[in-house]
XYZ file of C-alpha atoms in Angstrom:
156
model
C 123.780 3.470 -43.053
C 126.686 1.451 -42.633
C 126.136 -0.060 -46.169
C 127.508 1.033 -50.052
C 124.741 2.874 -51.339
C 124.995 1.104 -54.805
C 126.209 -2.725 -55.041
C 127.376 -4.919 -57.760
C 124.079 -7.409 -58.377
C 120.886 -7.528 -56.701
C 121.804 -10.953 -55.220
C 124.735 -8.809 -53.018
C 121.774 -6.177 -52.269
C 119.653 -8.961 -51.152
C 122.117 -10.038 -48.783
C 122.905 -6.832 -47.225
C 119.413 -6.561 -46.408
C 119.698 -9.366 -44.301
C 121.985 -7.723 -42.147
C 119.987 -6.567 -38.599
C 121.851 -3.632 -38.385
C 120.916 -2.121 -42.181
C 117.500 -3.882 -42.164
C 117.057 -1.625 -38.987
C 118.573 1.457 -40.302
C 116.511 1.218 -43.091
C 113.212 0.285 -41.086
C 113.686 3.394 -39.369
C 113.822 5.434 -42.044
C 110.379 4.493 -43.203
C 108.576 5.704 -39.952
C 109.960 8.981 -40.127
C 108.059 12.105 -39.982
C 110.590 14.357 -41.849
C 113.485 13.688 -43.793
C 115.968 16.355 -45.615
C 117.690 15.557 -48.617
C 119.964 16.801 -51.591
C 118.287 16.491 -55.057
C 120.881 15.430 -57.302
C 121.364 16.009 -60.893
C 122.836 13.465 -63.985
C 125.760 14.779 -63.996
C 129.312 14.306 -63.068
C 128.871 16.416 -60.067
C 126.175 14.160 -58.335
C 127.111 12.314 -55.733
C 126.687 9.294 -56.786
C 129.088 9.861 -59.333
C 131.681 11.521 -57.231
C 131.309 8.593 -55.117
C 132.138 6.101 -57.629
C 129.100 4.642 -57.869
C 128.459 5.835 -61.489
C 130.924 6.580 -64.191
C 130.020 8.454 -67.211
C 128.414 5.573 -69.613
C 126.100 5.488 -66.172
C 124.985 8.771 -66.427
C 124.859 8.657 -70.205
C 121.936 5.468 -70.163
C 120.353 7.219 -67.113
C 119.846 10.310 -69.034
C 118.694 8.474 -72.128
C 116.329 7.467 -70.140
C 114.746 10.677 -69.620
C 115.771 11.050 -66.230
C 116.704 14.579 -65.056
C 117.755 13.903 -61.435
C 117.565 11.749 -58.272
C 116.296 11.830 -54.591
C 118.299 9.001 -52.345
C 119.288 7.164 -56.090
C 115.353 7.332 -57.194
C 115.761 8.875 -60.199
C 112.699 10.650 -61.988
C 111.758 12.686 -65.221
C 111.355 16.106 -65.289
C 107.473 15.036 -65.344
C 107.912 13.418 -62.086
C 107.731 10.322 -63.613
C 110.130 7.363 -61.553
C 112.994 5.879 -63.818
C 112.421 2.017 -63.677
C 116.562 1.490 -63.988
C 118.276 -1.631 -63.687
C 119.867 0.230 -60.717
C 117.361 0.512 -58.432
C 117.401 -3.168 -57.989
C 120.910 -2.707 -56.690
C 120.736 0.832 -54.575
C 120.700 0.469 -50.766
C 118.757 3.417 -49.616
C 114.893 4.460 -48.666
C 112.829 4.093 -52.070
C 110.742 6.021 -53.350
C 107.451 4.760 -51.505
C 109.140 5.220 -48.288
C 110.401 8.360 -49.045
C 106.619 9.756 -49.753
C 105.280 8.072 -46.467
C 106.935 10.993 -44.244
C 104.705 14.079 -43.864
C 107.455 16.250 -43.956
C 109.594 15.950 -47.333
C 112.307 18.578 -47.530
C 114.964 18.585 -50.167
C 118.006 21.119 -50.793
C 119.661 22.208 -53.328
C 121.454 25.200 -55.307
C 122.428 26.083 -58.431
C 121.033 25.976 -62.209
C 121.567 22.836 -62.764
C 119.299 21.885 -60.511
C 116.639 23.389 -62.367
C 114.922 20.518 -64.030
C 115.974 18.074 -60.840
C 113.945 20.468 -58.166
C 110.715 20.761 -61.049
C 110.983 17.140 -60.889
C 111.422 16.032 -57.941
C 108.660 18.197 -56.676
C 106.088 16.648 -59.211
C 107.168 13.459 -58.315
C 106.010 13.646 -54.800
C 109.750 12.965 -53.289
C 109.754 16.312 -51.811
C 106.937 18.415 -50.768
C 109.207 21.609 -49.516
C 112.198 23.083 -51.426
C 114.969 25.234 -50.090
C 117.048 26.911 -53.098
C 118.928 29.762 -54.199
C 117.608 32.204 -56.494
C 119.713 31.226 -59.512
C 117.115 27.710 -58.966
C 114.264 29.198 -58.059
C 114.089 31.703 -60.971
C 115.080 29.171 -63.365
C 112.195 27.035 -62.743
C 109.871 29.884 -63.006
C 111.143 30.535 -66.306
C 111.292 26.525 -67.351
C 107.703 26.717 -66.097
C 106.154 29.571 -68.173
C 108.060 28.144 -71.562
C 106.356 24.750 -70.589
C 103.101 26.466 -69.759
C 103.392 28.292 -72.918
C 103.934 25.535 -74.897
C 100.807 23.317 -73.584
C 99.043 26.546 -74.009
C 100.096 26.616 -77.797
C 99.706 22.876 -78.320
C 95.892 22.907 -77.298
C 94.988 25.939 -78.931
């Protein structure tokens, strides 16, 4: 996509989305049968941060809203709820609704910092297949066991 992923304000985004090439590329993405995406954590190691689209204050704000990760700039919490951020109005990417329409949605990650982002991405429906490493998979299982025990204790 020949456009910045994040722009300065919603009006700039609206203007760029009028460009036929950008619009055409996004339309192709909306019709995809399969997508392969990275799952980002809300950290200085995220692609949006490293690309300069986000700074430390942005990350702190996003975390304060409960977000644990993102897929293509769609941020979500550990329970899979999408985070309604102002940033969404400045993002030039497939939105969550468009991604969820693809029958096959593969997320690719690695590392223990992706434990909660992986869980949130799966729960959000942004991915329905996960390719990850042993450290992340083991951590996910442990986190889910702790969560299940907490829920059981709360109910009992």
